[in-house]
């Protein structure tokens, strides 16, 4: 039975890896390959500078003759120009023009080859280091959050801690933590991995990406604990990761999981917004981690991607104990940007009816990453790609531009909404080199 379980587990991991690869720009075992090469090697231009991109299309590694339709427009905005080019020996050049104001242009490509339609896109930036947010900074922002954080930190630290044998090894122990967040009774679950060897260790909090979900892969990044970190991987909805698949599906439906609707819940009022207890929970997790006898008393790291990247920056902005912040393509950034006639951030409220009303936009100001980025004091490392249509490069640049603390960026232009295993492992190494 144990051999069968191990075989099934290995198969599940393999399938998950294949799915991850298939989400990338160049799909696993695909017959076709798009190649896009802007005439500036870093895909960046000054405003007023003209850009071109050479496109290539290959099937079975061989260049193909085809007609390619293209649409060009600002990042996440309607196309302003359409046309076609004919591939000669698999290649053609498209003139992207320029931009008068800082931002990104997106060139969307489509062609039909052997009766099948293929699409791709490429984004280039124009003076993105000058991008600024549409979202305003409320005068009482600090007062609002100081009160909300005090409200939870004045509560006794209440939690349960249960060892999870199936995830524990000879090198480390894994525990399931259930942590109360606030006096309303919200709580979150987390897997805590700790080295078995006695000692004092830095702590890492990893908030989750968006979705009605719980913790799926607690063993995926065990290189943190193997390199001497205590790591806490949390969820935000109070969903026990040990429940059955059937029970989890029933509970997920209760959240109205369509389009991650929890991000719209209570947005009319800053005191009732769903994400308030989530932000409080992140700080409460730091309270728990810094209460551990095994904490080294110095290093507190937050790390995550997408919504998790947003929550990492938010926690760093709220909690001065955070010493390092690592974020991939942060969501929840300049969410009302569409009202400024430019790109806005995930969850792209412009796509939902009545989500950019004055009351809701006012609430967004208290929850938008840009206003936490202004307050980050921890050394920060952010990664993003240009071809990302989930958390677009426009908003990642805006967040990065606002951070005044020591910072570093790893920009991977070809990336859509993903990071490689090498990039994520490199983030751990970046953290390790900067421990106090």
PDB file of C-alpha atoms in Angstrom, residues 258-385:
ATOM      1  CA  UNK A 258     -16.406  32.757  -9.328  1.00  0.00           C
ATOM      2  CA  UNK A 259     -13.792  35.344 -10.252  1.00  0.00           C
ATOM      3  CA  UNK A 260     -12.413  35.260  -6.692  1.00  0.00           C
ATOM      4  CA  UNK A 261     -15.468  37.218  -5.521  1.00  0.00           C
ATOM      5  CA  UNK A 262     -14.142  37.499  -1.952  1.00  0.00           C
ATOM      6  CA  UNK A 263     -12.018  40.387  -3.265  1.00  0.00           C
ATOM      7  CA  UNK A 264     -15.272  42.286  -3.889  1.00  0.00           C
ATOM      8  CA  UNK A 265     -16.883  41.384  -0.555  1.00  0.00           C
ATOM      9  CA  UNK A 266     -17.625  44.493   1.550  1.00  0.00           C
ATOM     10  CA  UNK A 267     -15.741  46.890  -0.693  1.00  0.00           C
ATOM     11  CA  UNK A 268     -18.323  49.642  -0.080  1.00  0.00           C
ATOM     12  CA  UNK A 269     -16.951  50.234   3.430  1.00  0.00           C
ATOM     13  CA  UNK A 270     -13.319  50.175   4.558  1.00  0.00           C
ATOM     14  CA  UNK A 271     -14.286  48.685   7.947  1.00  0.00           C
ATOM     15  CA  UNK A 272     -16.248  45.801   6.429  1.00  0.00           C
ATOM     16  CA  UNK A 273     -13.993  44.819   3.525  1.00  0.00           C
ATOM     17  CA  UNK A 274     -13.128  41.115   3.460  1.00  0.00           C
ATOM     18  CA  UNK A 275      -9.405  41.757   3.144  1.00  0.00           C
ATOM     19  CA  UNK A 276      -9.183  43.650   6.425  1.00  0.00           C
ATOM     20  CA  UNK A 277      -8.919  40.492   8.511  1.00  0.00           C
ATOM     21  CA  UNK A 278      -6.541  39.043   5.907  1.00  0.00           C
ATOM     22  CA  UNK A 279      -4.097  41.937   6.372  1.00  0.00           C
ATOM     23  CA  UNK A 280      -4.503  41.614  10.130  1.00  0.00           C
ATOM     24  CA  UNK A 281      -3.858  37.874   9.834  1.00  0.00           C
ATOM     25  CA  UNK A 282      -0.502  38.466   8.161  1.00  0.00           C
ATOM     26  CA  UNK A 283       0.657  40.630  11.061  1.00  0.00           C
ATOM     27  CA  UNK A 284      -0.776  38.116  13.512  1.00  0.00           C
ATOM     28  CA  UNK A 285       1.310  35.386  11.849  1.00  0.00           C
ATOM     29  CA  UNK A 286       4.376  37.557  12.437  1.00  0.00           C
ATOM     30  CA  UNK A 287       3.294  37.819  16.089  1.00  0.00           C
ATOM     31  CA  UNK A 288       3.231  34.031  16.249  1.00  0.00           C
ATOM     32  CA  UNK A 289       6.555  33.514  14.474  1.00  0.00           C
ATOM     33  CA  UNK A 290       8.377  36.033  16.665  1.00  0.00           C
ATOM     34  CA  UNK A 291       6.972  34.335  19.779  1.00  0.00           C
ATOM     35  CA  UNK A 292       8.815  31.103  18.967  1.00  0.00           C
ATOM     36  CA  UNK A 293      11.758  30.253  21.204  1.00  0.00           C
ATOM     37  CA  UNK A 294      13.591  29.137  18.063  1.00  0.00           C
ATOM     38  CA  UNK A 295      13.378  32.555  16.358  1.00  0.00           C
ATOM     39  CA  UNK A 296      16.790  34.226  16.072  1.00  0.00           C
ATOM     40  CA  UNK A 297      15.406  37.526  17.383  1.00  0.00           C
ATOM     41  CA  UNK A 298      16.533  39.476  14.305  1.00  0.00           C
ATOM     42  CA  UNK A 299      15.337  38.257  10.916  1.00  0.00           C
ATOM     43  CA  UNK A 300      11.700  38.389   9.788  1.00  0.00           C
ATOM     44  CA  UNK A 301      11.083  37.752   6.090  1.00  0.00           C
ATOM     45  CA  UNK A 302       7.888  37.907   4.032  1.00  0.00           C
ATOM     46  CA  UNK A 303       7.788  36.221   0.632  1.00  0.00           C
ATOM     47  CA  UNK A 304       5.088  35.487  -1.939  1.00  0.00           C
ATOM     48  CA  UNK A 305       3.799  35.829  -5.488  1.00  0.00           C
ATOM     49  CA  UNK A 306       0.773  37.540  -7.077  1.00  0.00           C
ATOM     50  CA  UNK A 307      -1.739  38.031  -4.222  1.00  0.00           C
ATOM     51  CA  UNK A 308       0.986  36.566  -2.017  1.00  0.00           C
ATOM     52  CA  UNK A 309       3.421  39.154  -3.355  1.00  0.00           C
ATOM     53  CA  UNK A 310       0.897  41.867  -2.548  1.00  0.00           C
ATOM     54  CA  UNK A 311       0.445  40.530   0.977  1.00  0.00           C
ATOM     55  CA  UNK A 312       4.215  40.367   1.444  1.00  0.00           C
ATOM     56  CA  UNK A 313       4.572  44.070   0.597  1.00  0.00           C
ATOM     57  CA  UNK A 314       1.489  44.948   2.662  1.00  0.00           C
ATOM     58  CA  UNK A 315       2.876  43.121   5.694  1.00  0.00           C
ATOM     59  CA  UNK A 316       6.244  44.828   5.268  1.00  0.00           C
ATOM     60  CA  UNK A 317       4.437  48.178   5.105  1.00  0.00           C
ATOM     61  CA  UNK A 318       2.402  47.430   8.234  1.00  0.00           C
ATOM     62  CA  UNK A 319       4.994  45.729  10.424  1.00  0.00           C
ATOM     63  CA  UNK A 320       8.377  47.275  11.210  1.00  0.00           C
ATOM     64  CA  UNK A 321       9.667  43.899  12.426  1.00  0.00           C
ATOM     65  CA  UNK A 322       9.957  42.753   8.792  1.00  0.00           C
ATOM     66  CA  UNK A 323      13.594  42.923   7.713  1.00  0.00           C
ATOM     67  CA  UNK A 324      13.326  41.535   4.154  1.00  0.00           C
ATOM     68  CA  UNK A 325      10.501  41.457   1.622  1.00  0.00           C
ATOM     69  CA  UNK A 326      10.477  39.313  -1.522  1.00  0.00           C
ATOM     70  CA  UNK A 327       7.577  39.598  -3.962  1.00  0.00           C
ATOM     71  CA  UNK A 328       6.761  38.276  -7.433  1.00  0.00           C
ATOM     72  CA  UNK A 329       4.443  40.344  -9.688  1.00  0.00           C
ATOM     73  CA  UNK A 330       2.333  41.819  -6.856  1.00  0.00           C
ATOM     74  CA  UNK A 331      -1.445  41.886  -7.294  1.00  0.00           C
ATOM     75  CA  UNK A 332      -3.851  44.419  -5.711  1.00  0.00           C
ATOM     76  CA  UNK A 333      -1.690  47.255  -7.083  1.00  0.00           C
ATOM     77  CA  UNK A 334      -3.172  50.559  -8.317  1.00  0.00           C
ATOM     78  CA  UNK A 335      -6.480  48.756  -8.684  1.00  0.00           C
ATOM     79  CA  UNK A 336      -8.377  51.917  -9.668  1.00  0.00           C
ATOM     80  CA  UNK A 337      -5.809  52.809 -12.311  1.00  0.00           C
ATOM     81  CA  UNK A 338      -8.328  52.282 -15.094  1.00  0.00           C
ATOM     82  CA  UNK A 339     -10.108  55.452 -13.977  1.00  0.00           C
ATOM     83  CA  UNK A 340      -6.931  57.309 -14.846  1.00  0.00           C
ATOM     84  CA  UNK A 341      -7.205  56.034 -18.416  1.00  0.00           C
ATOM     85  CA  UNK A 342      -4.385  53.568 -17.924  1.00  0.00           C
ATOM     86  CA  UNK A 343      -3.766  50.022 -16.797  1.00  0.00           C
ATOM     87  CA  UNK A 344      -5.005  48.929 -13.380  1.00  0.00           C
ATOM     88  CA  UNK A 345      -4.003  45.977 -11.244  1.00  0.00           C
ATOM     89  CA  UNK A 346      -5.492  42.594 -10.443  1.00  0.00           C
ATOM     90  CA  UNK A 347      -8.369  41.789  -9.804  1.00  0.00           C
ATOM     91  CA  UNK A 348      -9.196  44.246 -12.628  1.00  0.00           C
ATOM     92  CA  UNK A 349     -12.373  45.683 -11.157  1.00  0.00           C
ATOM     93  CA  UNK A 350     -13.114  47.417 -14.457  1.00  0.00           C
ATOM     94  CA  UNK A 351     -14.393  44.041 -15.687  1.00  0.00           C
ATOM     95  CA  UNK A 352     -17.111  43.834 -13.010  1.00  0.00           C
ATOM     96  CA  UNK A 353     -20.286  45.887 -12.891  1.00  0.00           C
ATOM     97  CA  UNK A 354     -20.365  48.768 -10.413  1.00  0.00           C
ATOM     98  CA  UNK A 355     -16.973  47.995  -8.874  1.00  0.00           C
ATOM     99  CA  UNK A 356     -15.337  51.366  -9.553  1.00  0.00           C
ATOM    100  CA  UNK A 357     -17.898  53.521  -7.759  1.00  0.00           C
ATOM    101  CA  UNK A 358     -16.647  56.460  -5.606  1.00  0.00           C
ATOM    102  CA  UNK A 359     -17.283  54.586  -2.325  1.00  0.00           C
ATOM    103  CA  UNK A 360     -15.473  51.467  -3.466  1.00  0.00           C
ATOM    104  CA  UNK A 361     -12.564  53.422  -4.929  1.00  0.00           C
ATOM    105  CA  UNK A 362     -12.209  55.210  -1.599  1.00  0.00           C
ATOM    106  CA  UNK A 363     -12.056  51.857   0.215  1.00  0.00           C
ATOM    107  CA  UNK A 364      -9.469  50.584  -2.269  1.00  0.00           C
ATOM    108  CA  UNK A 365      -7.114  53.371  -1.224  1.00  0.00           C
ATOM    109  CA  UNK A 366      -6.778  51.795   2.230  1.00  0.00           C
ATOM    110  CA  UNK A 367      -6.072  48.333   0.794  1.00  0.00           C
ATOM    111  CA  UNK A 368      -4.030  49.058  -2.325  1.00  0.00           C
ATOM    112  CA  UNK A 369      -0.434  47.844  -2.370  1.00  0.00           C
ATOM    113  CA  UNK A 370       0.845  51.214  -3.610  1.00  0.00           C
ATOM    114  CA  UNK A 371       0.084  52.856  -0.272  1.00  0.00           C
ATOM    115  CA  UNK A 372       1.849  50.109   1.667  1.00  0.00           C
ATOM    116  CA  UNK A 373       4.820  50.253  -0.727  1.00  0.00           C
ATOM    117  CA  UNK A 374       5.310  53.897   0.287  1.00  0.00           C
ATOM    118  CA  UNK A 375       5.809  52.701   3.871  1.00  0.00           C
ATOM    119  CA  UNK A 376       8.112  49.707   3.381  1.00  0.00           C
ATOM    120  CA  UNK A 377      11.372  49.995   5.334  1.00  0.00           C
ATOM    121  CA  UNK A 378      12.634  46.438   4.786  1.00  0.00           C
ATOM    122  CA  UNK A 379      15.169  45.569   2.100  1.00  0.00           C
ATOM    123  CA  UNK A 380      13.039  44.483  -0.869  1.00  0.00           C
ATOM    124  CA  UNK A 381      13.460  42.227  -3.889  1.00  0.00           C
ATOM    125  CA  UNK A 382      10.743  42.189  -6.576  1.00  0.00           C
ATOM    126  CA  UNK A 383      10.443  40.059  -9.720  1.00  0.00           C
ATOM    127  CA  UNK A 384       8.072  40.575 -12.644  1.00  0.00           C
ATOM    128  CA  UNK A 385       7.679  39.909 -16.353  1.00  0.00           C
TER     129      UNK A 385
END
